[in-house]
Amino acid sequence: MSILDAKVPAGPIERKWSEHKDHIRLVNPANKRSIDIIVVGTGLAGASAAASLAEMGYNVKSFCYQDSSRRAHSIAAQGGINAAKNYPNDGDSVYRLFYDTLKGGDYRSREANTWRLAEVSASIIDQCVAQGVPFARDYGGLLDNRSFGGAQVSRTFYARGQTGQQLLLGAYSALMRQVGKGKVKMYDRHEMLDLVVVEGKARGIIARNLVTGELERHGAHAVLLCTGGYGNVFFLSTNAMGSNVTAAWKAHKRGAYMANPCYTQIHPTCIPVSGDHQSKLTLMSESLRNDGRIWVPKKLEDAKAIQEGKKKGSDIAEDDRDYYLERRYPSFGNLVPRDVASRAAKERCDAGFGVNRTGEAVYLDFASAIERYGKMEANVHHIDNPSPEKIRELGMKVVSEKYGNLFDMYENIVGENPYVHAMKIYPAVHYTMGGLWVDYNLQSTVPGMYVLGEANFSDHGANRLGASALMQGLADGYFILPYTIADYVASDIRTGPIKTDTAEFVEAEKSVRERIDKFFNTKGTEPVDHFHKRLGKVMWEKCGMARNAKGLQEGIEEIRRIRDDFWANVRVPGKPNELNQELEKAGRVADFLELGELMCKDALNRNESCGGHFREEYQTEEGEALRDDENFAYVAAWEWTGEPGKDVMHKEELKFEALKLSQRSYK
């Protein structure tokens, strides 16, 4: 084991970033034309980075497995993006955003990175407005804000319930401008299947053309991974079905350390599982918790009646409803952080108070908001003594303007009108705070390979606050990486183009081809999804919302058995040299089967509870996460040693100068 150097600059935290930028090396405009950079992934982090680097003069190759970069999973982030601009004049500041983010992550993120994220947040909004992103406006025409979990201020900018999509269209427009100028060469329907390391430096990738099946070698002076998270290791998650860990895992096998892989976020506001037929889960935006109130019946007999279909939520009298988040956390109420809200929902459902057929759902109710907004609108329109029907009509119009597309989506999926019947929600896997380890410059342990957005571990600790994923992706791509990468590629201005006929490229391509051949040579009887579902069940039950040592040890053994069975019995139809989605899935599930074991190992090693990592053995008397700062205030970064489950842990000690470690409280 070794202690990792994060290369955090010295000096006061509020000056670290500005002084660091003043002293890192630069590349002059003429020399940038001789530098090639590969960007894998075209979500917010990848699109913004590729567009920015090309605008600065670098030659960029951009890769995505979708048929268009507009299909990146960033579009699914509906609710908003945080920024410390204090438009509502409610006391927000860079310090408060930093504090909320660090506290929300249960003091398990790198302090300097978290401050920098808060510091550059305001610039993101200005950038996106300049691109034409249609953020919501208030009655005076200024940008509007709403609240999100883990904060007592309104700092979340939004575009109705389509924020991620609109932000991605802005980044996509900037990217396609560079494609049109020839500074970015776009490779859609290409999947990275290996990282090529030459003399210790990342010098390119092996990619598979998903349409023709052809393997391609691509060289560059630096490689950026912007490939999102690995939540689909659980099979059922809110991620797009194609979201995967393959690019990051291949980099891990080439020397990039995987940090805190057990830190998984369970989102409290998802449509509950309805049966074994499902291939993914649907997220209902956290923005709904602004106005929706979460509750279950107070009486067990009422809950049982609802589960049996004998009663509906509307049949339960107000006095018989338990608004348990408002009861347990009066200061934050329904806007507690996601990990807190998720565990509270699980606790109520485990106690028998769930409100659907399976007993695994709680209500998200907008009746109070509709009435409140209706009365407000009646006053605005000078309607004296409005009838309950008029109040409801006016209130529903306001709610529709704020959340209409989300309500429509819920009704289309569930078949119930959420304006009439309270939504049913339950926690589901959503985001991964763990990822590849990076230093302050976003460089991994493989020199020349940088990791941006959800694919790295650095900013969110053990739990991400809502509306911060979009913030990190754009911060990394627009305002951090374009500065820090110059310090590295400044050494390559005389290197010349990276040749792809070297032994390292040949070996990497050969390794990829042999693995593909292995899938077809197995000639088993079970489809890929059979193994993915089995893995997901183990991960959810043993390494999900709650973990314990016994379950994690059992999970490791079960994953090993599934992995052995996979390689003995998986069936991949078709041919390698054609469009073959089963082959794509097989490669991704094979990587999940190795990652899953490491996640359990990491969770078993961390004998504490923090954020989304909840070990049942370590909790307060009130059932909250109990940290062990003396023994576990560190980042666990795992090094691949050649075999699944044999990773060696390295530590990055976490130091806190601007904030003192304290027990989280949202009461």
Coordinates of N, CA and C in Angstrom, one line a residue, residues 313-475:
G313 N -54.6 6.1 -1.5 CA -54.0 7.1 -0.6 C -55.0 8.2 -0.2
S314 N -55.9 8.6 -1.2 CA -56.9 9.7 -0.9 C -57.9 9.3 0.1
D315 N -58.0 8.0 0.5 CA -58.9 7.6 1.5 C -58.3 7.8 2.9
I316 N -57.1 8.1 3.0 CA -56.4 8.2 4.3 C -56.5 9.7 4.8
A317 N -57.1 9.8 6.0 CA -57.3 11.2 6.5 C -56.0 11.8 6.8
E318 N -56.0 13.2 6.7 CA -54.7 13.9 6.9 C -54.1 13.6 8.3
D319 N -54.9 13.4 9.3 CA -54.3 13.1 10.6 C -53.7 11.7 10.7
D320 N -54.0 10.9 9.7 CA -53.5 9.5 9.7 C -52.4 9.3 8.8
R321 N -51.8 10.4 8.3 CA -50.7 10.4 7.4 C -49.4 10.7 8.2
D322 N -48.3 10.0 7.9 CA -47.0 10.2 8.5 C -46.1 10.8 7.5
Y323 N -45.9 12.1 7.6 CA -45.0 12.8 6.7 C -43.6 12.7 7.4
Y324 N -43.0 11.5 7.2 CA -41.9 11.0 8.1 C -40.6 11.8 7.9
L325 N -40.4 12.4 6.7 CA -39.2 13.2 6.6 C -39.4 14.6 7.3
E326 N -40.6 15.1 7.2 CA -40.8 16.4 8.0 C -40.8 16.1 9.5
R327 N -41.2 14.9 9.9 CA -41.2 14.6 11.3 C -39.8 14.4 11.8
R328 N -39.0 13.7 11.0 CA -37.6 13.3 11.5 C -36.6 14.4 11.3
Y329 N -36.8 15.2 10.2 CA -35.8 16.2 9.9 C -36.4 17.5 9.7
P330 N -36.9 18.2 10.7 CA -37.7 19.4 10.6 C -37.0 20.5 9.9
S331 N -35.7 20.6 10.0 CA -35.0 21.8 9.4 C -35.0 21.7 7.8
F332 N -34.9 20.4 7.3 CA -34.8 20.2 5.9 C -36.0 19.6 5.3
G333 N -36.8 18.9 6.1 CA -38.0 18.2 5.7 C -37.8 17.3 4.5
N334 N -38.6 17.5 3.4 CA -38.6 16.7 2.3 C -37.3 16.9 1.4
L335 N -36.5 17.9 1.8 CA -35.3 18.2 1.0 C -34.0 17.8 1.7
V336 N -34.1 16.7 2.5 CA -32.9 16.1 3.0 C -32.1 15.5 1.8
P337 N -30.8 15.3 2.0 CA -30.0 14.6 0.9 C -30.5 13.3 0.5
R338 N -30.1 12.8 -0.6 CA -30.7 11.6 -1.2 C -30.5 10.4 -0.4
D339 N -29.3 10.2 0.2 CA -29.0 9.0 1.0 C -29.9 9.0 2.2
V340 N -30.1 10.1 2.8 CA -31.0 10.2 4.0 C -32.4 9.9 3.7
A341 N -32.9 10.5 2.6 CA -34.3 10.2 2.2 C -34.5 8.8 1.8
S342 N -33.5 8.2 1.1 CA -33.7 6.8 0.6 C -33.7 5.8 1.8
R343 N -32.8 6.0 2.8 CA -32.8 5.1 3.9 C -34.1 5.3 4.7
A344 N -34.6 6.5 4.8 CA -35.9 6.7 5.6 C -37.0 6.0 4.9
A345 N -37.1 6.0 3.6 CA -38.1 5.3 2.8 C -38.0 3.8 3.0
K346 N -36.8 3.3 3.0 CA -36.6 1.9 3.2 C -37.0 1.5 4.6
E347 N -36.7 2.3 5.6 CA -37.1 2.0 6.9 C -38.6 1.9 7.1
R348 N -39.3 2.8 6.5 CA -40.8 2.8 6.6 C -41.3 1.5 5.9
C349 N -40.8 1.3 4.7 CA -41.3 0.1 4.0 C -41.0 -1.2 4.6
D350 N -39.8 -1.3 5.2 CA -39.3 -2.5 5.9 C -40.2 -2.8 7.1
A351 N -40.7 -1.7 7.7 CA -41.6 -1.8 8.8 C -43.1 -2.1 8.5
G352 N -43.3 -2.2 7.2 CA -44.6 -2.6 6.7 C -45.6 -1.5 6.2
F353 N -45.1 -0.3 6.1 CA -45.9 0.8 5.8 C -45.9 1.2 4.3
G354 N -45.3 0.4 3.4 CA -45.3 0.6 2.0 C -46.7 0.7 1.4
V355 N -46.8 1.4 0.2 CA -48.1 1.8 -0.3 C -48.4 1.2 -1.7
N356 N -47.7 0.1 -2.1 CA -48.1 -0.5 -3.3 C -48.2 -2.0 -3.1
R357 N -48.5 -2.8 -4.1 CA -48.7 -4.2 -4.0 C -47.5 -4.9 -3.3
T358 N -46.3 -4.5 -3.7 CA -45.1 -5.1 -3.1 C -44.7 -4.6 -1.8
G359 N -45.3 -3.5 -1.3 CA -45.0 -2.9 -0.1 C -43.7 -2.1 -0.2
E360 N -43.2 -1.8 -1.4 CA -42.0 -1.1 -1.6 C -42.3 0.2 -2.3
A361 N -43.0 1.1 -1.7 CA -43.3 2.4 -2.3 C -43.8 3.3 -1.2
V362 N -43.6 4.6 -1.4 CA -44.1 5.7 -0.5 C -44.8 6.7 -1.4
Y363 N -45.6 7.5 -0.8 CA -46.3 8.6 -1.6 C -45.5 9.8 -1.7
L364 N -45.6 10.4 -2.9 CA -45.1 11.8 -3.2 C -46.3 12.6 -3.6
D365 N -46.9 13.4 -2.7 CA -48.2 14.0 -2.9 C -48.1 15.5 -3.1
F366 N -48.9 15.9 -4.2 CA -48.9 17.4 -4.6 C -50.2 18.1 -4.2
A367 N -51.0 17.4 -3.4 CA -52.3 18.1 -3.1 C -52.1 19.4 -2.4
S368 N -51.2 19.4 -1.4 CA -51.0 20.7 -0.7 C -50.4 21.8 -1.6
A369 N -49.5 21.4 -2.5 CA -48.9 22.4 -3.4 C -50.0 22.9 -4.3
I370 N -50.8 22.1 -4.8 CA -51.9 22.5 -5.7 C -52.8 23.5 -5.0
E371 N -53.2 23.2 -3.8 CA -54.0 24.1 -3.1 C -53.3 25.4 -2.8
R372 N -52.1 25.4 -2.4 CA -51.3 26.6 -2.0 C -51.2 27.5 -3.2
Y373 N -50.7 26.9 -4.4 CA -50.6 27.7 -5.6 C -51.9 28.2 -6.1
G374 N -53.0 27.4 -5.9 CA -54.3 27.9 -6.4 C -54.8 29.1 -5.6
K375 N -54.6 29.1 -4.3 CA -55.0 30.3 -3.5 C -54.1 31.5 -3.9
M376 N -52.9 31.3 -4.1 CA -52.0 32.4 -4.5 C -52.4 33.0 -5.9
E377 N -52.7 32.1 -6.8 CA -53.2 32.6 -8.1 C -54.5 33.3 -8.1
A378 N -55.4 32.8 -7.2 CA -56.7 33.5 -7.0 C -56.5 34.9 -6.5
N379 N -55.5 35.1 -5.6 CA -55.2 36.4 -5.1 C -54.7 37.3 -6.2
V380 N -53.8 36.7 -7.0 CA -53.2 37.4 -8.1 C -54.2 37.9 -9.1
H381 N -55.2 37.1 -9.4 CA -56.3 37.4 -10.3 C -57.5 38.0 -9.7
H382 N -57.3 38.4 -8.4 CA -58.4 39.1 -7.7 C -59.7 38.4 -7.7
I383 N -59.6 37.1 -7.4 CA -60.8 36.2 -7.4 C -61.2 36.1 -5.9
D384 N -62.3 36.7 -5.5 CA -62.7 36.6 -4.1 C -63.5 35.3 -3.8
N385 N -63.2 34.7 -2.7 CA -63.9 33.5 -2.3 C -63.9 32.4 -3.4
P386 N -62.8 32.1 -3.9 CA -62.8 31.1 -5.0 C -63.3 29.7 -4.5
S387 N -64.0 29.0 -5.3 CA -64.4 27.7 -4.9 C -63.3 26.7 -4.9
P388 N -63.4 25.6 -4.2 CA -62.3 24.6 -4.1 C -62.0 24.1 -5.5
E389 N -63.0 24.0 -6.4 CA -62.7 23.6 -7.8 C -61.9 24.6 -8.5
K390 N -62.1 25.9 -8.3 CA -61.4 26.9 -9.0 C -59.9 27.0 -8.4
I391 N -59.8 26.8 -7.1 CA -58.5 26.8 -6.5 C -57.7 25.6 -7.1
R392 N -58.3 24.5 -7.2 CA -57.6 23.3 -7.8 C -57.2 23.5 -9.3
E393 N -58.1 24.1 -10.0 CA -57.8 24.4 -11.4 C -56.6 25.3 -11.6
L394 N -56.6 26.4 -10.8 CA -55.5 27.4 -10.8 C -54.2 26.7 -10.3
G395 N -54.3 25.9 -9.3 CA -53.1 25.3 -8.7 C -52.5 24.3 -9.7
M396 N -53.4 23.5 -10.3 CA -52.9 22.5 -11.2 C -52.2 23.2 -12.4
K397 N -52.6 24.3 -12.8 CA -52.0 25.0 -13.9 C -50.5 25.4 -13.6
V398 N -50.4 25.9 -12.3 CA -49.0 26.3 -11.9 C -48.1 25.1 -11.8
V399 N -48.6 24.0 -11.2 CA -47.8 22.8 -11.1 C -47.5 22.2 -12.4
S400 N -48.4 22.3 -13.4 CA -48.1 21.8 -14.7 C -47.0 22.6 -15.4
E401 N -47.0 24.0 -15.2 CA -46.0 24.8 -15.7 C -44.6 24.4 -15.2
K402 N -44.6 24.0 -13.9 CA -43.3 23.7 -13.3 C -42.8 22.3 -13.6
Y403 N -43.8 21.4 -13.6 CA -43.4 19.9 -13.6 C -44.2 19.1 -14.7
G404 N -44.8 19.8 -15.6 CA -45.8 19.1 -16.4 C -45.3 17.9 -17.2
N405 N -44.0 18.0 -17.8 CA -43.5 16.9 -18.5 C -43.2 15.7 -17.6
L406 N -42.8 16.0 -16.4 CA -42.6 14.9 -15.4 C -43.9 14.2 -15.1
F407 N -44.9 15.0 -14.9 CA -46.2 14.4 -14.5 C -46.7 13.5 -15.7
D408 N -46.5 14.0 -16.9 CA -47.0 13.3 -18.1 C -46.2 12.0 -18.2
M409 N -44.9 12.0 -18.0 CA -44.1 10.8 -18.0 C -44.6 9.8 -17.0
Y410 N -44.8 10.3 -15.8 CA -45.3 9.3 -14.8 C -46.6 8.7 -15.2
E411 N -47.6 9.5 -15.7 CA -48.9 8.9 -16.1 C -48.7 7.9 -17.2
N412 N -47.8 8.2 -18.2 CA -47.6 7.3 -19.3 C -47.1 5.9 -18.8
I413 N -46.2 6.0 -17.8 CA -45.6 4.7 -17.3 C -46.5 4.0 -16.4
V414 N -47.1 4.7 -15.4 CA -47.8 4.0 -14.4 C -49.3 3.9 -14.7
G415 N -49.9 4.8 -15.5 CA -51.3 4.7 -15.8 C -52.2 5.4 -14.8
E416 N -51.6 6.2 -14.0 CA -52.4 7.0 -13.0 C -52.1 8.5 -13.2
N417 N -53.1 9.3 -13.0 CA -53.0 10.8 -13.1 C -52.4 11.3 -11.8
P418 N -51.2 11.8 -11.8 CA -50.6 12.3 -10.5 C -51.1 13.6 -10.0
Y419 N -52.0 14.3 -10.8 CA -52.7 15.5 -10.3 C -53.8 15.0 -9.4
V420 N -54.3 13.8 -9.6 CA -55.4 13.3 -8.8 C -55.0 12.3 -7.8
H421 N -54.1 11.4 -8.1 CA -53.6 10.4 -7.2 C -52.1 10.7 -6.9
A422 N -51.7 10.6 -5.6 CA -50.3 10.9 -5.3 C -49.4 9.9 -6.0
M423 N -48.3 10.4 -6.4 CA -47.3 9.5 -7.1 C -46.8 8.5 -6.0
K424 N -46.4 7.3 -6.6 CA -45.7 6.3 -5.7 C -44.3 6.3 -6.2
I425 N -43.4 6.3 -5.2 CA -42.0 6.4 -5.5 C -41.2 5.4 -4.5
Y426 N -40.0 5.0 -4.9 CA -39.2 4.2 -4.1 C -37.7 4.4 -4.5
P427 N -36.8 4.2 -3.6 CA -35.4 4.4 -4.0 C -34.9 3.4 -5.1
A428 N -33.9 3.9 -5.9 CA -33.3 3.1 -6.9 C -31.9 3.5 -7.2
V429 N -31.1 2.7 -7.7 CA -29.7 3.0 -8.0 C -29.7 4.1 -9.1
H430 N -28.9 5.1 -8.9 CA -28.9 6.3 -9.8 C -27.6 6.8 -10.2
Y431 N -26.6 6.9 -9.3 CA -25.3 7.6 -9.6 C -24.2 6.9 -8.8
T432 N -23.0 7.0 -9.3 CA -21.9 6.4 -8.6 C -20.9 7.5 -8.3
M433 N -20.7 7.7 -7.0 CA -19.7 8.7 -6.6 C -18.3 8.2 -6.7
G434 N -18.1 6.8 -6.6 CA -16.8 6.2 -6.9 C -16.5 6.3 -8.4
G435 N -15.2 6.1 -8.7 CA -14.8 6.2 -10.1 C -13.3 6.1 -10.1
L436 N -12.7 6.4 -11.3 CA -11.2 6.4 -11.4 C -10.6 7.5 -10.6
W437 N -9.5 7.2 -9.9 CA -8.8 8.2 -9.1 C -8.2 9.2 -10.0
V438 N -8.3 10.5 -9.6 CA -7.6 11.5 -10.3 C -7.0 12.5 -9.3
D439 N -5.9 13.2 -9.7 CA -5.3 14.2 -8.9 C -6.1 15.5 -9.1
Y440 N -5.5 16.6 -8.5 CA -6.1 17.9 -8.6 C -6.3 18.4 -10.1
N441 N -5.4 17.9 -11.0 CA -5.5 18.2 -12.4 C -6.4 17.3 -13.2
L442 N -7.1 16.4 -12.5 CA -8.0 15.4 -13.1 C -7.2 14.4 -13.9
Q443 N -5.9 14.2 -13.6 CA -5.1 13.1 -14.2 C -5.2 11.9 -13.4
S444 N -5.3 10.8 -14.0 CA -5.3 9.5 -13.3 C -3.9 9.0 -13.0
T445 N -3.8 7.8 -12.5 CA -2.5 7.3 -12.2 C -1.8 6.8 -13.4
V446 N -2.4 6.9 -14.6 CA -1.8 6.7 -15.9 C -1.5 8.0 -16.4
P447 N -0.2 8.5 -16.5 CA 0.1 9.8 -17.1 C -0.5 10.0 -18.5
G448 N -1.1 11.1 -18.7 CA -1.7 11.4 -20.0 C -3.2 10.9 -20.1
M449 N -3.7 10.3 -19.1 CA -5.1 9.9 -19.1 C -5.9 10.7 -18.1
Y450 N -6.8 11.5 -18.5 CA -7.6 12.3 -17.6 C -9.0 11.8 -17.5
V451 N -9.7 12.0 -16.4 CA -11.0 11.5 -16.2 C -11.9 12.6 -15.7
L452 N -13.1 12.8 -16.4 CA -13.9 13.9 -16.1 C -15.3 13.4 -15.7
G453 N -16.1 14.3 -15.0 CA -17.5 14.0 -14.7 C -17.6 12.8 -13.8
E454 N -18.8 12.1 -14.0 CA -19.1 11.0 -13.1 C -18.1 9.9 -13.1
A455 N -17.3 9.8 -14.2 CA -16.3 8.7 -14.3 C -15.2 8.8 -13.3
N456 N -15.0 10.0 -12.7 CA -14.0 10.1 -11.7 C -14.6 10.2 -10.3
F457 N -13.8 10.2 -9.3 CA -14.3 10.1 -7.9 C -14.4 11.4 -7.1
S458 N -13.9 12.5 -7.6 CA -13.2 13.5 -6.8 C -14.1 14.4 -6.0
D459 N -15.3 14.8 -6.5 CA -16.0 15.9 -5.9 C -17.1 15.7 -4.9
H460 N -17.7 14.5 -4.9 CA -18.9 14.3 -4.2 C -18.9 13.4 -3.0
G461 N -17.7 12.8 -2.7 CA -17.6 12.0 -1.5 C -18.5 10.8 -1.5
A462 N -19.2 10.6 -0.4 CA -20.0 9.3 -0.3 C -21.4 9.6 -0.7
N463 N -21.8 10.8 -1.1 CA -23.2 11.1 -1.5 C -23.2 12.4 -2.3
R464 N -23.8 12.3 -3.5 CA -23.8 13.6 -4.3 C -25.1 14.3 -4.0
L465 N -25.0 15.6 -3.8 CA -26.2 16.4 -3.7 C -26.9 16.5 -5.1
G466 N -28.3 16.6 -5.1 CA -29.0 16.8 -6.3 C -28.6 18.0 -7.0
A467 N -28.6 17.9 -8.4 CA -28.3 19.0 -9.3 C -26.8 19.4 -9.3
S468 N -26.0 18.5 -8.8 CA -24.5 18.7 -8.8 C -23.8 17.9 -9.9
A469 N -24.5 16.9 -10.5 CA -23.9 16.1 -11.5 C -23.6 16.9 -12.8
L470 N -24.7 17.7 -13.2 CA -24.5 18.6 -14.4 C -23.4 19.6 -14.1
M471 N -23.4 20.1 -12.9 CA -22.4 21.1 -12.5 C -21.0 20.6 -12.6
Q472 N -20.8 19.3 -12.1 CA -19.4 18.8 -12.2 C -19.0 18.5 -13.6
G473 N -19.9 17.9 -14.4 CA -19.6 17.6 -15.8 C -19.1 18.8 -16.6
L474 N -19.9 19.9 -16.5 CA -19.6 21.1 -17.2 C -18.4 21.9 -16.6
A475 N -18.2 21.8 -15.3 CA -17.1 22.4 -14.7 C -15.8 21.8 -15.2

